[in-house]
Coordinates of C-alpha atoms in Angstrom, one line a residue:
Chain A
M20 CA -117.0 169.7 -118.7
K21 CA -119.7 167.8 -116.7
W22 CA -119.1 164.4 -118.1
I23 CA -115.3 165.0 -117.7
K24 CA -115.9 165.6 -113.6
S25 CA -118.3 162.5 -113.8
H26 CA -115.7 160.5 -115.6
I27 CA -113.0 161.3 -113.1
A28 CA -115.1 160.8 -110.2
I29 CA -115.8 157.3 -111.3
M30 CA -112.1 156.6 -112.0
V31 CA -111.2 157.9 -108.7
F32 CA -113.9 155.7 -107.1
T33 CA -112.9 152.6 -108.9
L34 CA -109.1 153.3 -108.2
F35 CA -110.0 153.7 -104.4
I36 CA -112.3 150.4 -104.9
Q37 CA -109.3 148.5 -106.2
V38 CA -107.0 149.6 -103.7
Y39 CA -109.1 148.9 -100.8
A40 CA -109.9 145.7 -102.2
T41 CA -106.2 144.7 -102.9
T42 CA -105.5 145.9 -99.4
E43 CA -108.1 143.8 -98.0
S44 CA -107.1 140.5 -99.8
R45 CA -103.7 140.7 -99.0
T46 CA -103.9 140.0 -95.2
W47 CA -104.7 136.4 -94.6
E48 CA -105.3 134.8 -91.3
L49 CA -104.0 131.0 -90.9
N50 CA -105.5 129.1 -88.0
L51 CA -103.0 126.1 -87.4
N52 CA -105.2 124.5 -84.8
E53 CA -107.3 122.7 -87.4
T54 CA -104.8 121.7 -89.7
S55 CA -102.7 118.6 -90.9
G56 CA -99.1 118.9 -90.7
S57 CA -95.9 117.5 -89.2
V58 CA -92.8 118.3 -87.3
Q59 CA -89.6 116.1 -88.1
F60 CA -86.1 116.1 -87.1
L61 CA -83.0 114.3 -88.1
A62 CA -80.1 113.8 -86.0
V63 CA -77.1 111.8 -86.5
G64 CA -75.5 109.6 -84.0
R65 CA -71.9 108.9 -83.9
P66 CA -69.9 107.0 -84.2
S67 CA -71.5 104.6 -86.8
F68 CA -73.6 107.6 -88.2
L69 CA -76.7 106.4 -87.0
K70 CA -79.9 108.3 -88.3
I71 CA -82.5 109.2 -85.7
R72 CA -85.7 110.5 -87.2
G73 CA -88.1 112.0 -84.9
H74 CA -91.7 112.8 -85.8
G75 CA -94.4 114.9 -84.1
E76 CA -97.9 116.2 -84.2
A77 CA -99.0 119.1 -86.0
L78 CA -98.2 122.8 -85.1
E79 CA -100.6 124.7 -83.1
G80 CA -101.4 128.5 -83.2
A81 CA -102.4 131.4 -85.8
L82 CA -100.4 133.3 -88.1
V83 CA -101.4 136.7 -90.0
V84 CA -99.6 136.8 -93.4
T85 CA -99.4 140.1 -95.0
Q86 CA -97.2 141.8 -98.0
S87 CA -95.0 143.1 -95.0
G88 CA -94.4 139.4 -93.7
I89 CA -95.9 136.9 -91.2
S90 CA -96.7 137.8 -87.8
G91 CA -98.0 135.7 -85.0
S92 CA -96.1 132.4 -83.6
V93 CA -96.9 128.8 -83.7
S94 CA -96.0 126.4 -81.1
F95 CA -95.4 122.4 -81.1
N96 CA -96.1 119.8 -78.3
L97 CA -92.9 118.4 -77.6
D98 CA -94.3 115.5 -75.9
S99 CA -95.5 114.1 -79.2
L100 CA -92.2 113.4 -80.6
D101 CA -91.4 109.8 -81.4
T102 CA -88.3 108.4 -82.5
G103 CA -89.3 104.9 -83.1
I104 CA -87.6 103.4 -79.8
N105 CA -89.2 103.8 -76.4
L106 CA -86.1 104.1 -74.3
R107 CA -84.7 106.7 -76.7
N108 CA -87.8 108.8 -76.6
E109 CA -87.7 108.8 -72.7
H110 CA -84.4 109.8 -72.7
M111 CA -84.8 112.6 -75.4
K112 CA -88.0 114.0 -73.5
H113 CA -87.2 113.8 -70.3
K114 CA -83.5 114.0 -69.6
Y115 CA -82.6 116.3 -72.5
L116 CA -85.7 118.3 -73.4
E117 CA -86.6 118.2 -70.1
I118 CA -90.8 118.5 -71.1
H119 CA -91.9 118.4 -67.5
K120 CA -90.4 121.7 -67.4
F121 CA -90.5 123.0 -71.0
P122 CA -93.2 121.3 -72.8
K123 CA -93.7 123.3 -76.1
A124 CA -91.3 124.7 -78.7
E125 CA -92.4 128.2 -80.1
L126 CA -91.5 129.5 -83.5
K127 CA -92.2 133.2 -84.4
I128 CA -91.4 134.6 -87.9
I129 CA -89.6 137.8 -87.7
K130 CA -88.5 138.6 -91.2
I131 CA -89.8 136.8 -94.7
S132 CA -90.2 138.5 -97.9
L133 CA -93.3 137.2 -99.9
P134 CA -93.4 138.0 -103.4
D135 CA -96.6 139.4 -105.3
T136 CA -97.1 136.3 -107.0
L137 CA -98.6 134.8 -103.9
W138 CA -101.6 137.5 -104.0
T139 CA -102.1 137.5 -107.7
D140 CA -101.6 133.8 -108.8
I141 CA -103.8 131.5 -107.2
S142 CA -101.9 128.5 -108.1
T143 CA -98.3 129.3 -107.5
S144 CA -95.4 127.4 -105.7
L145 CA -92.5 129.4 -104.2
E146 CA -89.2 127.5 -103.6
N147 CA -86.5 128.3 -100.9
V148 CA -88.0 131.4 -99.4
P149 CA -85.5 132.6 -96.9
Y150 CA -86.8 133.8 -93.4
E151 CA -85.5 134.6 -90.1
G152 CA -87.3 133.7 -86.8
T153 CA -86.9 133.1 -83.2
L154 CA -87.3 129.5 -81.6
S155 CA -88.1 129.0 -77.9
L156 CA -87.0 125.6 -76.8
H157 CA -85.8 124.3 -73.6
G158 CA -86.3 127.7 -72.1
N159 CA -84.1 129.5 -74.5
Q160 CA -84.5 131.5 -77.5
K161 CA -82.4 131.7 -80.4
K162 CA -82.6 133.3 -83.9
I163 CA -82.9 130.7 -86.8
D164 CA -82.5 131.0 -90.3
G165 CA -84.6 128.9 -92.6
L166 CA -85.9 128.1 -96.1
A167 CA -89.6 127.7 -96.8
R168 CA -91.5 126.3 -99.6
I169 CA -94.9 127.9 -99.9
K170 CA -97.4 126.4 -102.1
R171 CA -100.8 128.5 -102.7
E172 CA -103.8 126.3 -104.1
E173 CA -106.5 128.9 -104.5
N174 CA -107.4 129.4 -100.6
D175 CA -105.1 126.9 -99.1
L176 CA -101.6 127.3 -98.2
N177 CA -98.9 124.5 -98.1
I178 CA -95.9 125.4 -96.4
T179 CA -92.8 123.3 -95.9
S180 CA -89.7 124.7 -93.9
Q181 CA -86.6 123.6 -92.8
F182 CA -83.9 125.0 -90.4
K183 CA -80.9 123.7 -88.4
I184 CA -80.4 124.2 -84.7
K185 CA -77.6 123.4 -82.7
L186 CA -78.4 122.0 -79.2
K187 CA -76.1 123.9 -77.1
D188 CA -77.6 127.0 -78.4
F189 CA -80.9 126.1 -76.5
G190 CA -78.9 124.6 -73.6
I191 CA -79.5 120.8 -74.3
E192 CA -77.0 118.7 -73.3
T193 CA -75.4 116.5 -76.0
P194 CA -77.2 113.3 -75.9
S195 CA -75.3 110.2 -75.3
F196 CA -75.9 106.8 -74.7
K197 CA -73.8 103.8 -74.2
G198 CA -71.0 105.0 -76.6
I199 CA -73.2 106.5 -79.2
T200 CA -73.2 110.3 -79.0
V201 CA -75.7 112.6 -80.8
S202 CA -74.1 115.5 -82.9
E203 CA -74.8 119.0 -82.1
D204 CA -76.6 119.9 -85.3
V205 CA -80.1 118.8 -85.8
D206 CA -82.1 119.3 -89.0
V207 CA -85.7 120.2 -88.1
S208 CA -88.5 120.1 -90.9
V209 CA -92.2 121.6 -90.4
S210 CA -94.9 121.4 -92.9
F211 CA -98.6 122.1 -92.5
K212 CA -101.4 122.8 -95.1
T213 CA -104.1 125.1 -93.9
P214 CA -106.9 127.3 -95.4
F215 CA -106.5 130.9 -95.1
Q216 CA -109.0 133.5 -94.3
I217 CA -109.0 136.9 -96.0
K218 CA -109.2 139.5 -93.1
K219 CA -111.7 142.2 -93.6
Chain B
M15 CA -69.1 66.4 -90.4
I16 CA -71.5 68.1 -88.0
H17 CA -72.4 66.3 -84.7
I18 CA -76.1 64.4 -85.5
F19 CA -78.6 63.1 -83.3
R20 CA -81.3 61.1 -85.2
F21 CA -84.6 60.5 -84.4
S22 CA -87.6 59.1 -85.9
K23 CA -90.3 61.2 -87.6
Y24 CA -92.6 61.3 -84.4
E25 CA -89.5 61.6 -81.8
S26 CA -88.5 64.7 -83.8
F27 CA -92.0 66.1 -83.9
I28 CA -92.5 65.8 -80.2
V29 CA -88.9 67.2 -79.4
T30 CA -89.4 70.0 -81.7
I31 CA -92.9 70.9 -79.8
L32 CA -90.8 70.5 -76.4
V33 CA -88.0 72.7 -77.5
V34 CA -90.1 75.5 -78.9
F35 CA -92.3 75.4 -75.9
F36 CA -89.5 75.6 -73.6
I37 CA -88.2 78.9 -75.6
V38 CA -91.5 80.4 -75.3
V39 CA -91.9 79.5 -71.5
V40 CA -88.5 80.5 -70.7
S41 CA -88.6 83.6 -72.8
F42 CA -92.0 84.7 -70.8
F43 CA -90.3 84.2 -67.4
S44 CA -87.0 85.1 -67.7
N45 CA -86.1 88.4 -68.3
A46 CA -76.6 88.3 -78.8
V47 CA -74.2 87.0 -81.7
F48 CA -75.5 87.7 -85.0
A49 CA -75.4 90.5 -87.9
Y50 CA -78.9 91.7 -88.6
P51 CA -78.3 94.1 -91.6
E52 CA -82.0 94.5 -91.9
N53 CA -81.6 97.1 -89.0
V54 CA -80.7 99.3 -91.8
R55 CA -84.6 100.1 -91.8
H56 CA -84.4 101.6 -88.4
G57 CA -81.6 104.0 -89.4
Y58 CA -78.5 101.9 -88.5
V59 CA -76.5 102.3 -91.7
N60 CA -73.3 101.1 -90.1
C61 CA -72.9 98.0 -88.4
T62 CA -70.7 99.5 -85.6
S63 CA -73.5 100.9 -83.7
C64 CA -74.4 97.6 -82.4
H65 CA -71.3 95.3 -83.2
V66 CA -67.6 95.9 -82.5
S67 CA -66.9 94.1 -85.9
P68 CA -66.9 96.9 -88.9
T69 CA -68.6 94.2 -91.1
G70 CA -71.3 93.6 -88.3
G71 CA -71.9 90.2 -86.5
G72 CA -70.2 88.7 -83.4
I73 CA -69.9 90.6 -80.0
L74 CA -72.1 93.2 -79.2
T75 CA -71.5 96.7 -78.2
P76 CA -73.2 97.9 -75.1
Y77 CA -75.6 100.0 -77.5
G78 CA -76.3 96.9 -79.5
R79 CA -77.2 94.9 -76.3
D80 CA -79.7 97.7 -75.3
L81 CA -81.0 97.6 -79.0
S82 CA -81.4 93.9 -78.7
R83 CA -84.5 94.8 -76.1
E84 CA -85.7 98.3 -77.7
V85 CA -85.9 97.3 -81.4
L86 CA -85.2 93.4 -81.9
S87 CA -87.4 91.7 -79.1
T88 CA -91.0 91.7 -78.5
W89 CA -90.7 91.7 -74.5
G90 CA -87.9 92.8 -72.2
K91 CA -87.1 94.6 -69.2
E92 CA -84.3 97.4 -68.8
G93 CA -80.9 95.8 -68.6
E94 CA -82.3 92.3 -69.8
G95 CA -79.9 92.5 -72.9
E96 CA -76.7 92.7 -70.9
F97 CA -74.2 90.1 -71.0
L98 CA -75.6 87.3 -68.6
Y99 CA -78.6 89.5 -67.9
G100 CA -76.1 91.9 -66.1
I101 CA -75.3 89.6 -63.4
I102 CA -71.7 90.4 -63.9
K103 CA -70.5 93.8 -64.3
L104 CA -67.9 94.4 -66.8
P105 CA -65.3 97.1 -66.9
D106 CA -65.6 99.1 -69.8
W107 CA -62.6 97.9 -71.8
L108 CA -64.0 94.4 -71.9
L109 CA -67.0 93.2 -73.6
M110 CA -68.3 89.6 -73.5
G111 CA -70.8 87.5 -75.5
G112 CA -71.5 84.2 -76.9
D113 CA -73.6 82.2 -79.2
A114 CA -75.4 78.8 -78.5
R115 CA -77.1 77.3 -81.8
T116 CA -79.0 74.3 -82.4
L117 CA -80.7 73.4 -85.4
Y118 CA -83.4 70.9 -86.3
L119 CA -83.4 69.8 -89.9
Y120 CA -86.0 68.1 -91.8
R121 CA -85.9 66.5 -95.2
D122 CA -88.6 64.7 -97.1
N123 CA -87.6 63.6 -100.7
P124 CA -88.0 60.2 -102.4
S125 CA -84.8 59.0 -100.9
V126 CA -85.2 59.8 -97.4
Q127 CA -87.6 61.0 -95.1
E128 CA -86.1 62.4 -91.9
G129 CA -85.5 64.8 -89.1
M130 CA -82.3 65.5 -87.0
W131 CA -81.0 67.9 -84.5
L132 CA -77.7 69.4 -85.1
W133 CA -75.8 71.3 -82.6
M134 CA -74.0 74.0 -84.6
Q135 CA -72.3 76.4 -82.3
S136 CA -71.3 77.0 -78.8
D137 CA -68.8 79.7 -78.6
V138 CA -67.9 82.5 -76.1
E139 CA -66.6 85.8 -77.4
A140 CA -64.7 88.5 -75.8
S141 CA -63.5 92.1 -77.0
L142 CA -60.9 94.1 -75.1
S143 CA -60.4 97.8 -76.0
F144 CA -57.7 100.3 -75.6
K145 CA -58.1 103.8 -77.1
N146 CA -58.9 102.9 -80.5
L147 CA -57.7 99.4 -80.7
W148 CA -59.8 96.4 -80.2
F149 CA -58.7 92.8 -79.6
V150 CA -61.5 90.3 -80.3
G151 CA -61.6 86.4 -80.2
T152 CA -63.9 83.7 -79.9
F153 CA -63.4 80.5 -78.4
G154 CA -65.7 77.4 -78.8
K155 CA -66.3 73.7 -79.6
N156 CA -65.8 73.0 -83.3
Y157 CA -68.6 70.9 -84.7
S158 CA -67.3 70.2 -88.1
G159 CA -63.9 69.1 -89.6
S160 CA -61.2 68.2 -87.1
R161 CA -63.3 68.8 -84.0
G162 CA -61.8 70.1 -80.7
I163 CA -61.7 73.6 -79.8
I164 CA -61.5 76.6 -82.2
S165 CA -61.5 80.4 -82.5
R166 CA -63.7 81.1 -85.5
R167 CA -62.8 84.7 -85.3
H168 CA -59.7 86.7 -83.7
Y169 CA -58.7 90.0 -84.8
I170 CA -57.1 93.3 -84.0
N171 CA -59.2 96.4 -85.2
W172 CA -57.8 99.8 -85.1
R173 CA -60.0 103.0 -86.0
P174 CA -57.9 105.7 -85.9
R175 CA -61.1 108.0 -86.7
E176 CA -64.6 107.1 -86.8
E177 CA -65.0 106.2 -90.4
L178 CA -61.6 104.7 -90.9
S179 CA -60.9 101.0 -89.8
F180 CA -58.0 98.8 -90.1
R181 CA -58.4 95.0 -89.4
G182 CA -56.1 92.1 -89.3
G183 CA -56.6 88.4 -88.1
R184 CA -59.4 85.7 -88.9
F185 CA -62.8 86.8 -90.0
Y186 CA -64.9 86.7 -93.3
P187 CA -63.7 89.0 -95.8
A188 CA -66.5 91.4 -96.6
F189 CA -68.7 90.5 -99.4
G190 CA -72.2 91.0 -100.0
I191 CA -74.8 91.1 -97.2
N192 CA -73.5 89.6 -94.0
T193 CA -76.5 87.7 -93.1
P194 CA -76.1 84.7 -90.4
D195 CA -77.9 82.4 -92.8
H196 CA -74.7 80.8 -93.8
I197 CA -76.4 78.0 -95.9
I198 CA -77.8 80.2 -98.5
P199 CA -76.1 79.9 -102.0
T200 CA -74.5 83.6 -101.6
K201 CA -72.6 82.1 -98.7
R202 CA -72.4 78.5 -98.6
G203 CA -72.6 78.3 -102.3
L204 CA -69.7 80.6 -103.0
G205 CA -67.5 78.8 -100.2
W206 CA -68.3 80.9 -97.0
D207 CA -70.0 78.5 -94.8
Q208 CA -69.6 78.4 -91.3
G209 CA -66.0 77.7 -90.1
D210 CA -64.5 79.1 -93.4
E211 CA -63.1 82.4 -92.1
T212 CA -59.9 83.0 -93.4
Y213 CA -56.9 85.2 -92.4
N214 CA -57.2 88.7 -93.9
M215 CA -55.9 92.2 -93.8
E216 CA -58.9 94.6 -94.1
V217 CA -59.2 98.3 -94.4
G218 CA -62.6 99.7 -94.2
W219 CA -64.4 103.3 -94.7
L220 CA -67.7 103.6 -92.6
G221 CA -69.1 106.8 -93.7
E222 CA -72.3 108.5 -93.5
S223 CA -73.4 108.0 -97.0
F224 CA -70.7 105.4 -98.2
N225 CA -69.0 102.3 -97.1
F226 CA -66.0 100.7 -98.5
Y227 CA -64.1 97.6 -97.6
A228 CA -61.0 96.2 -99.5
T229 CA -59.5 92.8 -98.1
G230 CA -56.7 90.9 -98.5
I231 CA -57.0 87.2 -98.2
F232 CA -54.5 85.2 -96.7
G233 CA -55.9 81.8 -96.8
R234 CA -56.0 79.4 -93.7
P235 CA -52.5 77.9 -92.6
D236 CA -54.6 74.9 -91.2
F237 CA -55.7 73.7 -94.7
S238 CA -53.9 71.8 -97.2
P239 CA -52.3 74.0 -100.0
S240 CA -54.9 72.6 -102.5
K241 CA -57.5 74.2 -100.5
Q242 CA -55.9 77.5 -99.8
E243 CA -57.7 80.1 -101.6
K244 CA -56.1 83.6 -101.4
G245 CA -57.0 86.7 -103.2
I246 CA -58.8 90.0 -102.7
S247 CA -62.4 91.2 -102.0
L248 CA -63.9 94.6 -102.6
L249 CA -67.4 95.9 -101.1
G250 CA -69.0 99.5 -101.8
A251 CA -72.2 100.5 -100.6
L252 CA -74.3 103.5 -100.7
N253 CA -76.8 104.4 -97.8
L254 CA -79.6 106.0 -99.3
G255 CA -82.0 108.0 -96.9
E256 CA -82.4 106.2 -93.8
R257 CA -83.7 103.0 -94.7
F258 CA -81.9 101.7 -98.0
K259 CA -78.5 100.2 -98.6
I260 CA -77.3 99.1 -102.1
G261 CA -74.0 97.9 -102.8
G262 CA -71.8 95.9 -104.9
S263 CA -68.8 93.2 -104.2
Y264 CA -66.0 91.8 -105.9
Y265 CA -63.8 88.6 -105.1
Y266 CA -60.7 87.3 -106.7
G267 CA -59.5 83.9 -105.3
H268 CA -56.6 81.9 -106.5
K269 CA -55.8 78.5 -105.3
S270 CA -52.9 76.0 -106.7
N271 CA -55.4 74.9 -109.6
E272 CA -58.1 77.4 -109.8
D273 CA -58.9 81.0 -110.1
R274 CA -62.5 82.6 -109.8
H275 CA -63.8 86.0 -109.8
I276 CA -67.3 86.8 -108.1
L277 CA -69.2 89.9 -108.8
G278 CA -72.7 91.2 -107.8
P279 CA -75.0 93.7 -106.4
F280 CA -76.9 93.6 -103.1
G281 CA -79.4 95.5 -101.7
I282 CA -80.9 96.0 -98.2
L283 CA -84.2 98.0 -98.9
G284 CA -86.5 99.2 -95.9
F285 CA -89.7 100.1 -97.5
T286 CA -91.0 100.9 -94.0
S287 CA -89.9 100.1 -90.5
H288 CA -92.0 96.9 -90.7
F289 CA -91.6 95.7 -94.2
F290 CA -88.0 95.2 -95.9
L291 CA -86.1 93.1 -98.7
L292 CA -82.8 91.6 -98.4
S293 CA -81.4 90.8 -102.1
E294 CA -78.3 89.6 -103.5
F295 CA -77.1 88.5 -106.8
D296 CA -73.4 87.0 -107.6
W297 CA -71.8 86.0 -110.8
Q298 CA -68.9 83.7 -110.6
W299 CA -66.4 83.0 -113.4
K300 CA -64.0 80.0 -112.6
D301 CA -61.0 78.8 -114.1
T302 CA -59.5 75.2 -113.5
T303 CA -57.1 73.2 -114.8
T304 CA -60.0 71.1 -116.2
G305 CA -61.7 74.1 -117.8
S306 CA -63.7 77.3 -117.4
Q307 CA -67.2 77.6 -116.0
S308 CA -69.5 80.5 -115.2
G309 CA -72.8 80.6 -113.1
F310 CA -74.5 82.8 -110.5
V311 CA -76.2 82.5 -107.3
H312 CA -78.9 84.8 -105.8
Y313 CA -80.9 85.3 -102.5
E314 CA -83.8 86.9 -101.7
R315 CA -85.8 87.7 -98.2
L316 CA -89.1 89.6 -98.4
N317 CA -89.9 90.1 -94.8
Y318 CA -92.8 91.8 -92.8
E319 CA -92.6 92.2 -89.1
I320 CA -96.2 91.7 -87.9
F321 CA -95.5 93.0 -84.5
Q322 CA -92.0 93.9 -82.9
G323 CA -89.9 90.9 -82.9
L324 CA -92.1 88.6 -84.8
H325 CA -91.4 88.4 -88.6
L326 CA -92.9 86.5 -91.4
Y327 CA -90.8 86.2 -94.6
L328 CA -90.5 84.7 -98.3
N329 CA -87.4 83.1 -99.1
H330 CA -86.1 82.6 -102.6
E331 CA -82.7 81.2 -103.6
Q332 CA -81.2 79.5 -106.6
S333 CA -77.6 78.3 -107.2
Y334 CA -76.6 77.8 -110.8
L335 CA -72.8 77.8 -110.6
N336 CA -71.9 76.1 -114.0
L337 CA -74.1 77.0 -116.9
N338 CA -72.9 74.5 -118.8
S339 CA -74.2 71.7 -116.8
S340 CA -78.0 71.7 -115.6
S341 CA -77.0 69.4 -112.7
S342 CA -75.6 72.5 -110.9
N343 CA -78.9 74.1 -110.9
Q344 CA -80.9 74.2 -107.9
Y345 CA -83.4 76.6 -106.6
S346 CA -86.0 76.7 -103.8
F347 CA -88.5 79.0 -102.4
G348 CA -90.4 79.1 -99.2
L349 CA -91.9 80.6 -96.2
G350 CA -90.3 81.3 -92.7
M351 CA -90.9 83.1 -89.5
Q352 CA -88.2 84.6 -87.2
F353 CA -89.3 85.3 -83.6
F354 CA -87.3 87.3 -80.8
P355 CA -89.4 87.0 -77.8
R356 CA -87.0 88.5 -75.3
P357 CA -83.4 89.5 -75.5
H358 CA -81.0 86.6 -75.6
F359 CA -83.2 84.2 -77.6
E360 CA -84.1 83.9 -81.2
L361 CA -86.5 81.2 -83.1
N362 CA -86.4 80.9 -86.7
L363 CA -88.2 78.4 -88.9
L364 CA -87.9 78.1 -92.6
W365 CA -89.9 75.5 -94.9
Q366 CA -88.8 75.4 -98.5
K367 CA -89.7 73.6 -101.7
Q368 CA -86.5 72.7 -103.2
K369 CA -85.9 71.6 -107.0
T370 CA -82.8 69.9 -107.2
P371 CA -81.3 67.8 -110.2
T372 CA -81.6 64.8 -108.3
Y373 CA -85.4 64.5 -108.4
D374 CA -87.8 65.3 -111.0
D375 CA -90.4 67.2 -108.4
F376 CA -90.0 69.7 -105.9
V377 CA -88.9 68.1 -102.3
D378 CA -89.5 69.5 -99.1
F379 CA -86.7 70.8 -96.7
A380 CA -87.3 72.6 -93.5
W381 CA -85.3 74.0 -90.4
V382 CA -85.8 75.3 -86.9
L383 CA -83.0 77.3 -85.4
L384 CA -82.9 77.9 -81.7
H385 CA -80.3 80.6 -80.8
F386 CA -79.3 81.9 -77.5
Y387 CA -76.6 84.6 -76.9
L388 CA -75.1 85.4 -73.8

């Protein structure tokens, strides 16, 4: 009987250790301040379907990834946006985005479902992971729906995400210049690659 | 015939230096109109951002004038690209423009070594708009043929919606790449030299990812019946991503003693915002009363923009329109430089090595184009 009790005790202890270890390893901290990445947008000018692509520097902020979702927020310096044409940049930043009043955009993930494979497989790629978030831009906050591509390579996460915004949802006047008017819908793409720390 | 001033070799050299110097100095201290299809690399997939004409070229839109400073030119101040530098404010329904072009041509071959200035163009152009209608016309001196005063282009354009365009009048039918370089084999070689605009009816679809033009060609009433070519042209092009445009064209032309078909692909490929390729290849089949012949023309320009406004390019072109006759084969390659110092000014230099059936060896051919647009 004694050896049975000992065996059960060892099993319970092992199970406890496993559960503890699993719980611990499923909480990751991402510090985006030291990562590479970019923010891009694509807008269309009409008539003539002019393609306007803007590029900006990487995101800032910190995220915590758990099985229940992603908490924290990331922000983006709007002054770093560049569309390749100086006058257009100036109009975009000062007339429409009003960066002197609203210098940053902030994104907060409120709902995302992450599958187990992200934790169990050290080399995995998840396509079209839906999420909901709130985007703060131009002094306005609006819920957004997006899709993310999440790639894990051991202790690195490579995330690319796309979502659409409507300029009027954020109180941004429709940009127009000398007969060319930018469409209301703008496609936004965010990407970054960062190592994650396992939270203890 | 083009109006020609002849200079000796040394006079030509000195005049060239003086004119280039003048352009550079004026451009530094002063504060357009052609098609520049390579602007596809900046996301301008359709010509109508910058030009009134659905196929590009000619009078600029207000946006196009601003872009001539923002994207095309090395230097410039706000408003510098305006018509007459903004001295005259035009009402919204009226656009004005114009072009003055002169060319220094240099040839060096066993028969002749000469340089000459050619005055090529001095036109004004106006566009009147009313709702979705545009009335466009040019007016200028004719430096070839009958001389006198001519209107190279005049047409009515109706755009009931932003993608759809109907046009009637005198203009070039849509075919291949609409480059201003009219002496290349895909233009002059196929019969679309400067002044060869015809009377046409055109329908165009200018979509976000697809363009299509169908043109009925009704010839030129001022030409003799034997030179009157009538027919159709079709052009389709795909905008791939934000910097690539590929397409194909077809042309059928009929004269009293000749039928011809021309078919070929073209591409405007912006590898980066500084590095691009223009390429066109066309095959022509021709039936005449004396027999049939077929052959091809092609043109390539590989271009790198060193800094905004200054381009270096490699040029390669060939015309071999009768494969049964080696005397129709001529090709050339060269090195060029194009410079847009400030809005309203363009300088383009090209030096080529040409191989023609007339001479055993390659011969030299070069030109310097000075272009001022109002």
